[in-house]
Every structure is written in structure tokens, then in C-alpha cells.
CSV table of C-alpha atoms in Angstrom, one decimal:
chain,number,residue,atom,x,y,z
W,26,MET,CA,-0.3,-0.1,0.1
W,27,SER,CA,0.9,3.6,-0.8
W,28,ALA,CA,0.3,6.8,0.9
W,29,THR,CA,1.3,10.5,-0.6
W,30,THR,CA,3.2,12.9,2.1
W,31,SER,CA,2.5,16.7,2.3
W,32,THR,CA,6.0,16.8,0.6
W,33,GLY,CA,4.6,14.9,-2.7
W,34,ALA,CA,6.7,11.8,-1.7
W,35,VAL,CA,5.3,8.4,-2.0
W,36,ASP,CA,5.1,6.0,1.4
W,37,VAL,CA,5.3,2.7,0.2
W,38,ARG,CA,4.8,0.3,3.0
W,39,ILE,CA,6.2,-3.3,2.9
W,40,PRO,CA,4.7,-6.4,3.0
W,41,GLU,CA,1.6,-4.5,2.1
W,42,LEU,CA,2.2,-3.6,-1.3
W,43,ILE,CA,3.2,-7.2,-1.7
W,44,ASP,CA,0.2,-9.1,0.0
W,45,SER,CA,-1.9,-6.7,-2.0
W,46,ARG,CA,-0.9,-7.3,-5.1
W,47,ARG,CA,-0.7,-10.9,-7.3
W,48,THR,CA,2.4,-11.9,-8.3
W,49,GLY,CA,4.1,-10.1,-11.2
W,50,ARG,CA,6.7,-11.2,-13.5
W,51,PHE,CA,9.3,-9.5,-11.2
W,52,GLN,CA,8.6,-11.4,-8.2
W,53,ALA,CA,8.2,-14.7,-10.5
W,54,GLY,CA,12.0,-14.3,-11.6
W,55,THR,CA,13.3,-14.0,-8.3
W,56,VAL,CA,12.2,-17.4,-7.2
W,57,LEU,CA,13.0,-19.1,-10.5
W,58,LEU,CA,16.4,-17.4,-9.2
W,59,CYS,CA,16.2,-18.7,-5.9
W,60,GLY,CA,14.8,-22.2,-7.1
W,61,LEU,CA,18.1,-22.7,-9.1
W,62,VAL,CA,20.7,-22.1,-6.4
W,63,MET,CA,18.5,-24.5,-4.8
W,64,PHE,CA,18.8,-27.0,-7.7
W,65,LEU,CA,22.6,-26.8,-7.6
W,66,ASP,CA,22.4,-27.4,-4.1
W,67,GLY,CA,20.6,-30.5,-4.5
W,68,PHE,CA,23.0,-31.9,-7.4
W,69,ASP,CA,26.2,-31.2,-5.9
W,70,THR,CA,25.0,-32.8,-2.6
W,71,GLN,CA,23.7,-36.2,-4.6
W,72,ALA,CA,27.0,-36.2,-6.9
W,73,ILE,CA,29.3,-36.7,-4.6
W,74,ASN,CA,27.7,-40.2,-3.9
W,75,TYR,CA,27.5,-41.5,-7.7
W,76,MET,CA,31.3,-40.3,-8.0
W,77,ALA,CA,32.1,-42.1,-4.4
W,78,PRO,CA,32.5,-45.5,-5.9
W,79,ALA,CA,34.5,-44.4,-9.4
W,80,ILE,CA,36.8,-42.6,-6.6
W,81,SER,CA,37.4,-45.6,-4.8
W,82,ALA,CA,38.4,-47.5,-7.3
W,83,ASP,CA,40.8,-45.0,-8.6
W,84,TRP,CA,42.6,-44.1,-5.6
W,85,GLY,CA,42.2,-47.6,-3.7
W,86,LEU,CA,40.1,-46.6,-0.9
W,87,GLU,CA,38.0,-49.0,1.4
W,88,LYS,CA,34.5,-47.5,1.8
W,89,ALA,CA,35.4,-46.7,5.1
W,90,ASP,CA,37.8,-43.8,4.0
W,91,LEU,CA,35.0,-41.4,2.3
W,92,GLY,CA,32.9,-41.4,5.7
W,93,PRO,CA,35.2,-38.2,6.5
W,94,ILE,CA,34.7,-36.8,3.1
W,95,PHE,CA,30.9,-37.0,3.1
W,96,SER,CA,31.1,-35.8,7.0
W,97,ALA,CA,32.7,-33.2,5.9
W,98,ALA,CA,30.4,-30.9,3.6
W,99,LEU,CA,27.5,-31.4,6.5
W,100,VAL,CA,30.2,-30.2,8.9
W,101,GLY,CA,30.7,-27.4,6.2
W,102,LEU,CA,26.6,-26.5,5.9
W,103,MET,CA,26.3,-26.3,9.7
W,104,ILE,CA,29.0,-23.7,9.6
W,105,GLY,CA,27.4,-21.7,6.6
W,106,TYR,CA,23.7,-22.2,8.1
W,107,LEU,CA,24.7,-20.8,12.2
W,108,LEU,CA,27.7,-18.9,11.6
W,109,VAL,CA,28.3,-17.1,7.8
W,110,ALA,CA,24.3,-17.1,6.9
W,111,PRO,CA,23.5,-14.4,10.4
W,112,LEU,CA,25.8,-12.4,8.3
W,113,SER,CA,23.0,-11.2,5.5
W,114,ASP,CA,22.1,-8.6,7.9
W,115,LYS,CA,25.5,-6.6,7.5
W,116,PHE,CA,26.1,-7.7,3.9
W,117,GLY,CA,22.6,-8.4,2.5
W,118,HIS,CA,20.9,-11.3,1.1
W,119,LYS,CA,22.0,-10.7,-2.5
W,120,ARG,CA,26.0,-10.5,-1.5
W,121,LEU,CA,25.2,-13.8,0.5
W,122,VAL,CA,23.7,-15.9,-2.0
W,123,LEU,CA,26.4,-14.2,-4.6
W,124,GLY,CA,29.2,-15.2,-1.9
W,125,GLY,CA,28.2,-19.0,-1.2
W,126,VAL,CA,27.2,-19.8,-5.1
W,127,LEU,CA,30.6,-18.6,-5.8
W,128,LEU,CA,32.8,-20.0,-3.3
W,129,PHE,CA,31.0,-24.0,-3.9
W,130,ALA,CA,31.3,-23.1,-7.6
W,131,LEU,CA,35.5,-22.5,-7.1
W,132,SER,CA,35.6,-25.0,-4.4
W,133,THR,CA,33.6,-27.8,-6.4
W,134,LEU,CA,36.0,-26.1,-9.7
W,135,ALA,CA,39.3,-26.9,-7.6
W,136,SER,CA,38.0,-30.3,-7.3
W,137,VAL,CA,38.4,-31.3,-10.7
W,138,TRP,CA,41.8,-31.7,-9.7
W,139,VAL,CA,42.6,-32.8,-6.1
W,140,GLN,CA,44.9,-35.9,-5.7
W,141,THR,CA,44.4,-36.9,-2.3
W,142,GLU,CA,41.6,-37.7,0.0
W,143,ALA,CA,43.0,-34.6,2.3
W,144,GLN,CA,42.5,-32.2,-0.6
W,145,LEU,CA,39.0,-33.6,-1.3
W,146,LEU,CA,38.1,-33.6,2.4
W,147,VAL,CA,38.9,-29.4,2.7
W,148,LEU,CA,37.5,-28.9,-0.6
W,149,ARG,CA,33.9,-30.4,0.8
W,150,LEU,CA,34.1,-28.5,3.8
W,151,VAL,CA,34.4,-25.4,1.9
W,152,THR,CA,31.8,-26.4,-0.6
W,153,GLY,CA,29.3,-27.1,2.6
W,154,ILE,CA,30.5,-23.9,3.9
W,155,GLY,CA,29.2,-22.1,0.5
W,156,LEU,CA,26.1,-23.3,0.1
W,157,GLY,CA,24.9,-22.9,4.0
W,158,ALA,CA,25.7,-19.8,3.6
W,159,ALA,CA,23.5,-19.5,0.2
W,160,THR,CA,20.6,-21.4,1.4
W,161,PRO,CA,18.9,-19.3,3.8
W,162,SER,CA,18.9,-16.0,2.2
W,163,THR,CA,17.3,-17.6,-0.8
W,164,ILE,CA,14.6,-19.1,1.5
W,165,ALA,CA,14.2,-15.5,3.0
W,166,LEU,CA,14.1,-13.5,-0.3
W,167,THR,CA,11.4,-16.1,-2.0
W,168,ALA,CA,9.2,-15.3,1.2
W,169,GLU,CA,10.0,-11.5,0.9
W,170,TYR,CA,9.0,-11.0,-2.4
W,171,SER,CA,6.3,-13.5,-2.2
W,172,PRO,CA,2.5,-12.5,-1.4
W,173,LYS,CA,1.5,-13.9,2.1
W,174,LYS,CA,-1.5,-16.2,0.5
W,175,VAL,CA,1.3,-17.6,-2.0
W,176,ARG,CA,4.4,-17.6,0.5
W,177,ALA,CA,4.5,-21.1,1.8
W,178,SER,CA,4.1,-22.6,-1.8
W,179,PHE,CA,6.5,-20.4,-3.3
W,180,VAL,CA,9.2,-21.9,-0.4
W,181,LEU,CA,8.4,-25.3,-1.0
W,182,ALA,CA,8.5,-24.9,-4.8
W,183,ILE,CA,12.3,-23.2,-4.6
W,184,TYR,CA,13.3,-26.5,-2.4
W,185,CYS,CA,11.4,-29.0,-5.1
W,186,GLY,CA,14.4,-27.9,-6.8
W,187,PHE,CA,16.4,-29.3,-4.5
W,188,SER,CA,14.9,-32.6,-4.8
W,189,LEU,CA,15.2,-32.0,-8.8
W,190,GLY,CA,19.0,-31.5,-8.4
W,191,PHE,CA,19.3,-35.2,-6.6
W,192,VAL,CA,17.8,-36.6,-9.8
W,193,ALA,CA,19.7,-34.6,-12.4
W,194,ALA,CA,23.0,-35.4,-10.4
W,195,ASN,CA,21.4,-39.2,-10.8
W,196,TYR,CA,21.3,-38.5,-14.6
W,197,VAL,CA,24.3,-36.6,-15.3
W,198,SER,CA,26.5,-39.0,-13.4
W,199,ASP,CA,24.9,-41.9,-14.8
W,200,TRP,CA,26.0,-40.5,-18.5
W,201,LEU,CA,29.4,-38.3,-17.9
W,202,ILE,CA,31.0,-41.0,-15.3
W,203,PRO,CA,31.5,-44.1,-17.7
W,204,ALA,CA,32.6,-41.8,-20.6
W,205,HIS,CA,34.9,-39.0,-18.8
W,206,GLY,CA,35.5,-39.9,-15.5
W,207,TRP,CA,34.2,-39.1,-12.0
W,208,ARG,CA,36.2,-35.8,-12.1
W,209,SER,CA,34.0,-34.2,-15.3
W,210,VAL,CA,31.0,-34.4,-12.6
W,211,PHE,CA,32.8,-31.7,-10.6
W,212,LEU,CA,33.3,-29.7,-14.2
W,213,VAL,CA,29.8,-29.7,-14.4
W,214,GLY,CA,28.9,-29.0,-11.2
W,215,ALA,CA,31.6,-25.8,-11.3
W,216,ALA,CA,30.5,-24.7,-14.7
W,217,ALA,CA,27.1,-24.2,-14.1
W,218,PRO,CA,26.9,-22.0,-10.5
W,219,LEU,CA,29.6,-19.6,-12.1
W,220,LEU,CA,27.8,-19.2,-15.1
W,221,LEU,CA,24.3,-18.9,-12.9
W,222,THR,CA,26.7,-15.9,-10.5
W,223,LEU,CA,26.6,-13.9,-13.6
W,224,ILE,CA,23.3,-13.9,-13.7
W,225,LEU,CA,22.4,-13.6,-10.2
W,226,ALA,CA,24.8,-10.6,-10.1
W,227,TRP,CA,22.4,-9.5,-13.1
W,228,ARG,CA,18.6,-10.0,-11.5
W,229,LEU,CA,18.9,-11.3,-8.1
W,230,PRO,CA,17.5,-8.1,-6.0
W,231,GLU,CA,18.7,-7.3,-2.4
W,232,SER,CA,16.2,-7.8,0.3
W,233,LEU,CA,13.8,-4.8,0.6
W,234,SER,CA,14.0,-5.0,4.5
W,235,PHE,CA,17.5,-4.6,4.4
W,236,LEU,CA,17.4,-1.8,1.9
W,237,VAL,CA,14.9,0.1,4.2
W,238,ARG,CA,17.0,-0.8,8.1
W,239,HIS,CA,20.3,0.5,6.2
W,240,GLU,CA,18.1,3.6,5.1
W,241,ARG,CA,18.5,3.2,1.0
W,242,HIS,CA,14.9,4.3,0.4
W,243,ALA,CA,15.6,5.3,-3.1
W,244,ALA,CA,16.9,1.8,-3.9
W,245,ALA,CA,14.3,0.0,-2.0
W,246,TYR,CA,11.4,2.0,-4.3
W,247,ALA,CA,13.1,1.3,-7.2
W,248,LEU,CA,12.5,-2.5,-6.6
W,249,CYS,CA,8.6,-1.4,-5.4
W,250,ARG,CA,8.2,0.0,-8.7
W,251,LYS,CA,9.2,-3.5,-10.5
W,252,ILE,CA,6.4,-5.1,-8.1
W,253,ASP,CA,4.1,-2.7,-9.0
W,254,ARG,CA,4.8,-0.4,-12.3
W,255,GLY,CA,1.7,2.0,-11.3
W,256,LEU,CA,3.6,3.5,-8.6
W,257,PRO,CA,4.6,6.9,-9.6
W,258,ALA,CA,8.6,8.0,-9.8
W,259,LYS,CA,9.7,10.4,-7.3
W,260,GLN,CA,12.5,11.9,-6.3
W,261,ALA,CA,12.7,11.7,-2.6
W,262,PRO,CA,10.3,8.2,-2.0
W,263,ARG,CA,10.1,6.7,1.3
W,264,VAL,CA,9.7,3.0,1.8
W,265,GLU,CA,8.2,1.5,5.8
W,266,THR,CA,8.2,-1.9,7.2
W,267,GLU,CA,6.8,-3.3,9.9
W,268,SER,CA,10.2,-2.7,11.9
W,269,GLU,CA,11.3,0.1,13.9
W,270,ALA,CA,14.9,-1.8,13.8
W,271,ARG,CA,16.9,0.3,11.6
W,272,GLY,CA,20.1,-0.3,11.1
W,273,LYS,CA,20.2,-2.8,14.1
W,274,ARG,CA,22.1,-5.9,13.7
W,275,VAL,CA,20.3,-9.1,14.0
W,276,ARG,CA,21.6,-11.7,16.3
W,277,LEU,CA,20.8,-14.9,17.8
W,278,ARG,CA,18.7,-13.5,20.9
W,279,ASP,CA,16.6,-11.6,18.5
W,280,VAL,CA,15.5,-15.0,16.8
W,281,VAL,CA,14.6,-16.4,20.4
W,282,GLY,CA,13.5,-13.4,22.3
W,283,GLY,CA,10.8,-11.2,22.1
W,284,GLY,CA,8.3,-14.5,23.2
W,285,GLN,CA,9.8,-16.7,20.9
W,286,LEU,CA,11.9,-19.0,23.0
W,287,LEU,CA,10.2,-21.6,23.2
W,288,GLY,CA,8.8,-21.6,19.7
W,289,THR,CA,12.1,-21.7,18.1
W,290,LEU,CA,13.1,-24.6,20.4
W,291,LEU,CA,10.2,-26.9,19.2
W,292,LEU,CA,10.8,-25.7,15.9
W,293,TRP,CA,14.4,-26.5,16.0
W,294,LEU,CA,13.4,-30.1,17.6
W,295,VAL,CA,10.9,-30.5,14.8
W,296,PHE,CA,13.4,-29.6,11.8
W,297,ALA,CA,16.5,-32.2,13.9
W,298,THR,CA,13.4,-35.1,14.3
W,299,ASN,CA,12.3,-34.9,10.6
W,300,LEU,CA,15.7,-34.6,9.3
W,301,ALA,CA,16.7,-37.6,11.3
W,302,MET,CA,14.1,-39.5,10.3
W,303,PHE,CA,14.8,-38.6,6.4
W,304,TYR,CA,18.2,-39.4,6.6
W,305,GLY,CA,17.6,-42.6,8.4
W,306,LEU,CA,15.3,-43.9,6.1
W,307,GLN,CA,17.3,-43.0,3.1
W,308,SER,CA,21.0,-44.6,4.7
W,309,TRP,CA,18.7,-47.9,5.8
W,310,MET,CA,16.0,-48.2,3.1
W,311,PRO,CA,18.8,-50.0,0.6
W,312,THR,CA,19.3,-52.6,3.3
W,313,ILE,CA,16.4,-53.2,4.5
W,314,LEU,CA,15.1,-53.7,1.3
W,315,THR,CA,17.7,-56.0,0.2
W,316,GLU,CA,17.3,-58.2,3.1
W,317,GLN,CA,13.4,-58.7,2.5
W,318,GLY,CA,14.7,-60.0,-1.1
W,319,TYR,CA,14.0,-57.2,-3.5
W,320,SER,CA,16.4,-56.6,-6.8
W,321,SER,CA,18.5,-53.4,-7.0
W,322,SER,CA,16.6,-52.3,-9.6
W,323,THR,CA,13.7,-52.4,-7.5
W,324,LEU,CA,16.0,-50.7,-4.8
W,325,ALA,CA,17.1,-47.8,-7.6
W,326,THR,CA,13.3,-46.9,-8.4
W,327,ALA,CA,12.5,-47.6,-4.4
W,328,ALA,CA,15.2,-44.4,-4.0
W,329,SER,CA,13.7,-42.3,-6.5
W,330,MET,CA,10.2,-43.0,-5.1
W,331,THR,CA,11.1,-40.7,-1.6
W,332,THR,CA,11.8,-37.9,-3.6
W,333,ILE,CA,9.0,-38.3,-5.9
W,334,GLY,CA,6.7,-38.3,-3.1
W,335,GLY,CA,8.0,-35.4,-1.6
W,336,ILE,CA,7.7,-33.1,-4.8
W,337,ALA,CA,4.3,-34.2,-5.6
W,338,ILE,CA,3.1,-33.5,-2.0
W,339,ALA,CA,4.3,-29.9,-2.4
W,340,PHE,CA,1.7,-29.4,-4.7
W,341,VAL,CA,-1.1,-30.1,-1.9
W,342,ILE,CA,0.8,-29.1,1.1
W,343,GLY,CA,1.7,-25.7,-0.2
W,344,PRO,CA,-1.4,-24.6,-0.9
W,345,ALA,CA,-2.9,-25.8,2.2
W,346,MET,CA,-0.7,-24.0,4.2
W,347,ASP,CA,-1.7,-20.9,2.5
W,348,ARG,CA,-5.0,-20.8,2.2
W,349,LEU,CA,-6.0,-23.4,5.8
W,350,GLY,CA,-2.8,-22.1,7.8
W,351,ALA,CA,0.6,-23.5,7.7
W,352,PHE,CA,0.4,-25.0,11.0
W,353,GLY,CA,-2.6,-27.4,11.1
W,354,ALA,CA,-1.7,-28.4,7.2
W,355,LEU,CA,1.5,-29.7,8.1
W,356,SER,CA,0.7,-31.2,11.5
W,357,THR,CA,-2.1,-33.2,9.4
W,358,LEU,CA,0.2,-34.1,6.9
W,359,TYR,CA,3.1,-35.6,9.9
W,360,PHE,CA,0.0,-37.3,11.4
W,361,VAL,CA,-1.1,-38.6,8.4
W,362,GLY,CA,2.7,-40.0,8.2
W,363,CYS,CA,2.2,-42.4,11.1
W,364,GLY,CA,-0.3,-44.1,8.9
W,365,PHE,CA,2.1,-44.6,5.8
W,366,LEU,CA,4.8,-45.6,8.0
W,367,THR,CA,2.1,-48.4,9.2
W,368,VAL,CA,1.2,-49.3,5.6
W,369,MET,CA,5.2,-49.7,5.2
W,370,SER,CA,5.1,-52.3,8.0
W,371,LEU,CA,2.4,-53.8,6.2
W,372,THR,CA,3.9,-54.1,2.6
W,373,LEU,CA,7.5,-55.7,3.4
W,374,GLY,CA,7.6,-58.7,0.9
W,375,ALA,CA,4.4,-57.6,-0.6
W,376,PRO,CA,4.4,-57.5,-4.3
W,377,VAL,CA,7.1,-54.3,-5.9
W,378,TRP,CA,4.3,-52.1,-7.0
W,379,VAL,CA,2.6,-52.5,-3.2
W,380,LEU,CA,6.0,-51.5,-2.2
W,381,LEU,CA,6.7,-48.7,-4.2
W,382,ILE,CA,3.5,-47.0,-3.6
W,383,ALA,CA,3.9,-47.5,0.3
W,384,ILE,CA,7.3,-45.9,0.2
W,385,PHE,CA,5.9,-42.6,-2.7
W,386,LEU,CA,3.4,-42.4,0.3
W,387,ILE,CA,6.4,-42.3,3.3
W,388,GLY,CA,8.5,-39.8,1.1
W,389,CYS,CA,5.3,-37.4,1.0
W,390,SER,CA,5.4,-37.2,4.7
W,391,VAL,CA,9.0,-37.3,5.6
W,392,SER,CA,10.2,-35.9,2.2
W,393,GLY,CA,7.4,-33.7,2.1
W,394,GLY,CA,7.3,-32.9,5.9
W,395,GLN,CA,11.0,-31.6,5.8
W,396,LYS,CA,10.4,-29.2,2.8
W,397,SER,CA,7.3,-28.3,4.1
W,398,VAL,CA,8.9,-27.7,7.9
W,399,ILE,CA,11.1,-25.2,6.3
W,400,ALA,CA,8.4,-23.1,4.4
W,401,LEU,CA,7.1,-23.0,8.1
W,402,ALA,CA,9.9,-21.5,9.4
W,403,ALA,CA,10.3,-18.7,6.7
W,404,VAL,CA,6.1,-18.0,8.0
W,405,PHE,CA,7.0,-18.2,11.3
W,406,TYR,CA,10.2,-15.7,11.3
W,407,PRO,CA,9.4,-12.3,11.1
W,408,VAL,CA,11.5,-10.8,7.7
W,409,GLU,CA,14.2,-9.0,9.9
W,410,VAL,CA,15.6,-12.2,11.5
W,411,ARG,CA,14.2,-15.0,8.9
W,412,SER,CA,17.6,-15.4,7.0
W,413,THR,CA,19.0,-15.7,11.1
W,414,GLY,CA,15.9,-18.1,12.2
W,415,VAL,CA,16.0,-20.2,9.0
W,416,GLY,CA,19.9,-20.8,8.9
W,417,TRP,CA,19.8,-21.6,12.6
W,418,ALA,CA,16.7,-23.9,12.2
W,419,LEU,CA,18.4,-25.8,9.1
W,420,GLY,CA,21.7,-26.0,11.3
W,421,ILE,CA,20.8,-27.4,14.6
W,422,GLY,CA,18.2,-29.7,12.0
W,423,ARG,CA,21.2,-31.3,10.7
W,424,ILE,CA,22.0,-32.9,14.4
W,425,GLY,CA,19.2,-34.8,13.7
W,426,GLY,CA,20.6,-35.7,9.9
W,427,ILE,CA,23.7,-37.2,11.0
W,428,LEU,CA,22.2,-38.8,14.5
W,429,GLY,CA,19.3,-40.5,12.5
W,430,PRO,CA,21.1,-42.9,10.4
W,431,MET,CA,23.0,-43.6,13.6
W,432,LEU,CA,20.5,-44.5,15.5
W,433,VAL,CA,18.4,-46.4,13.0
W,434,GLY,CA,21.8,-48.6,12.9
W,435,ALA,CA,21.5,-49.3,16.5
W,436,MET,CA,18.3,-50.3,16.0
W,437,LEU,CA,18.5,-52.8,13.5
W,438,ALA,CA,21.7,-53.8,15.2
W,439,GLY,CA,19.6,-54.5,18.0
W,440,GLY,CA,17.5,-57.2,16.6
W,441,TRP,CA,14.6,-54.9,15.6
W,442,SER,CA,12.3,-56.2,12.4
W,443,ALA,CA,12.1,-54.3,9.8
W,444,GLU,CA,8.7,-54.4,10.6
W,445,GLN,CA,8.8,-53.1,14.3
W,446,PHE,CA,11.5,-50.5,12.6
W,447,PHE,CA,9.2,-49.3,10.5
W,448,LEU,CA,6.2,-49.0,13.4
W,449,ALA,CA,8.7,-46.9,15.7
W,450,MET,CA,9.4,-44.5,12.6
W,451,ALA,CA,5.4,-43.2,13.5
W,452,VAL,CA,6.1,-42.2,16.9
W,453,PRO,CA,8.4,-39.0,15.8
W,454,SER,CA,6.1,-38.4,13.1
W,455,ALA,CA,3.3,-38.1,15.9
W,456,LEU,CA,6.0,-36.3,17.5
W,457,CYS,CA,6.3,-33.6,14.6
W,458,GLY,CA,2.7,-33.3,14.3
W,459,ALA,CA,1.9,-32.4,17.8
W,460,LEU,CA,4.6,-29.7,18.0
W,461,VAL,CA,3.5,-28.1,15.1
W,462,LEU,CA,-0.1,-28.3,16.4
W,463,TYR,CA,1.2,-26.8,19.5
W,464,LEU,CA,3.2,-24.1,17.5
W,465,GLY,CA,0.0,-23.4,15.9
W,466,VAL,CA,-2.3,-22.9,19.1
W,467,ARG,CA,0.5,-20.6,20.5
W,468,ALA,CA,0.8,-18.3,17.1
W,469,LYS,CA,-3.2,-17.9,17.3
W,470,ALA,CA,-2.8,-17.1,21.0
W,471,LYS,CA,-0.3,-14.3,20.4
W,472,ALA,CA,-2.2,-12.9,17.7
W,473,LYS,CA,-5.0,-12.5,19.7
W,474,ASP,CA,-3.4,-10.7,22.4
W,475,PRO,CA,0.5,-10.0,21.9
W,476,ALA,CA,1.2,-8.8,25.1
W,477,SER,CA,-0.5,-11.7,27.3
W,478,ALA,CA,1.6,-14.0,25.0
W,479,GLU,CA,4.1,-12.2,25.4
W,480,ALA,CA,4.4,-11.7,28.8
W,481,ALA,CA,3.2,-15.8,29.4
W,482,ALA,CA,6.5,-16.8,27.3
């Protein structure tokens, strides 16, 4: 919305301007660019898994030798999420995205010429830092430039780009490695983000909130005119946001302050639990299915069905979160996921087509839940702390991603049957549903009586 002051300048209020208008070409282009960043993130994350056998054969490594190399990227991601992403308040989201993409592009390019495990480990660590730095800012920019009525859908859409990057890595690796060796995958994985960096520098906008907080009203108004071409051109425009903290640096205490400590801790728990389920299933599903007597071709199809389920449900859960409420829609998905996991325990040993349907449904709840809780975080945190809030949630969630495969391995080694394992997985799914439902109740109470809710917190 806008209003004309006595001096003739136009005051533009954010986010009312964005929320009151339909998504235009400029905003759609911004979401697409953020989706491309996530696509390359997914490609890099998965490509190393397909390169691993070729690297092992080339260097004469044992499987255990590759563990630290895989873990290095995860450690780098946590560093990027927790320590680098919050710097967006000082440097801006655009610079963080550009710097992160350029960093992981150059480290991937350098990986083409690695000769030792130590060199590859260091470069994977740096790659993870770059990816971790860019991801929260892409989510924050997508949420900021999306109207409220489609915000969750657009955040889910860019995270589908991550899943599509997984799929692309499979086909590219299968095509390049036999003909040109594993180093060619690194070359392609570096060339694409280097090209994207040029496009991002040209077309990706800066955060409106960042520009306003740093008193760059002319630049902010120029972006507002790209959203609404009907805004008049004035010499001294002023853009306003809901925040009064102009120039104030956002810190972690801003994420947990203002009555948000309990909410943030519970959100972190949902992130960690969901990622523990996701990586636990991804890591051990092939082993479980092999022990059940399924063929290797079935294992490959089953792995893709999890990803496909996560993408497919995004077209349902995203609009549901926007129209019916983010908390209620996501908690329903988690609770329904309990039933999907129970069905999975009953289909082991069943015909392949029955098994694949069950795995697809698990992908809807677990992989889809992972994407949806990121969209929830983008809605949960106000724009001024969104990047820091999402970054810390992703970083803390990685702890669950690390512990998940270890816990599942301990369960199976302890004599749990596959049926018992899938039934047990329904418990953390129900926990996530209950936590999200409670967060929704708290959000409604705070919206009705902000002062009382903050005092109670």
C-alpha cells in the first residue's frame, strides 16, 4: 500500500504492497533464481554419492575412507547455516547468495584437480560452507517477495528444486562417469553455478527489508516499482516496513527473544526429528529392502519414489498451508504420515508395485514434511530475522540428520525387525505433528493478545 505525504513523496509500506498485489513477472523471476540455487545445491549434495564408487576405485580406498569426506560437507553446511548466514543482516541477502554460490562453484572447480583424500575433504568442507551460506538467504528472499497467500507454496517450490537436483545428479553422473571419469562431474557441477553467479549478479534483487533498515530508500523504491509499475516516480520516496529497528544488527537473541524462545526451540526439535527420519530412511532403506529379497533395480526405483513423493505432495501441502493455515496443514501431514509408516510395515514382502506405493507415501510425509517445515519457518519468523532464524533451524536440524542413520543402525543391530522399525518411526512423526499443532495454538494466542502471550513466554 502507499500514501502521499505533504511533501509529495510517496510512502510505500512493506509487506502490504506485496501482499495486496498478484505475483508479477519480477517476483516470479526472483523465485525462479532462488529455485535454481537450490537445484544446484541438490545436485552437488547427491553427485558426490554417485562419484564415490569411482573415486574409491581410482584411489584404492575402502568404503570407510569415504566417511570423513561425506561428513566434511555436512560440517561445512552447519558452519554456513549457523555462522555465515546471519551475516546477511550486515551484507544483504543478495551478497550472501552471490558469495555462497561463487564459493561452492570455485571449490567444486578446484575439486577437478584433487590428488589426495585430504585435499578433497577440505574442498568438500568449503563447498558445504558456501551452500550453507546461500540457502537461508534464498529462502528469505523467496518469502519476502512472495504475497502472503502463496508464500508457503513458493518456498516449497524452490525446495523442490533441491529434490530435482538430486534426480539430475543421478542422470548426469550416469552419463559422464563411464565416458569421462568422475572428475567430469565436478567440472559440470562448477560450470553451472559459475554461470548462475553472473545471472544472479544481474537479476537477483536485494532484500527490501535490508535496504530500508540501512536507509537506502531510493533503491528500495526502485524495486517496489518493479513490483507495481503503477507507482509514480518521485525524487524522495520513503519505504516503510513493520520493523522499527533501522540499522540494528540481527543476532541470535533476536531469534529467541520477544516471546519466541520456546517456539524456536520446538521448531528446532521438529527440524532435527524430521531430518533424523529422512536421513535414517535414506541411509538404511536399501539395506532393509535387500534383506527382504528385493532386486537392485527395485532399490533404485524405491530411492527415487521417496524424492518423487516429496515433490508431489508439495503441490498439495503448499496451497493448503497458504489457504488453511501453515500449522494445521503441516501437523495433519505428519499425523497422516504415521499411517503411511504403519502401511509400510505391512507391505514388506508384498509385490513390488505395492511396496513402491507405500514408499511413495512415506516420501510424501517424510520428504514432504522436511520441505514443508522450512516453509513453516519462513512464515514463523518475521522478515528482519528470517534468514538467521531459518539458518539456525537448518543448522540445528543437521544434528538430527547426523544422528538419524546412527540411531537406525543401532536399532537394526539390536535385533529390531524391519516391521518393528517402520512402526517405531511413526512415533517421531506423531511427535512432529503434535509440536507443530502446539506451535499453531501458540501463534493464534499471540495474534489475539500479543502482550499476554509475550508475558506468558
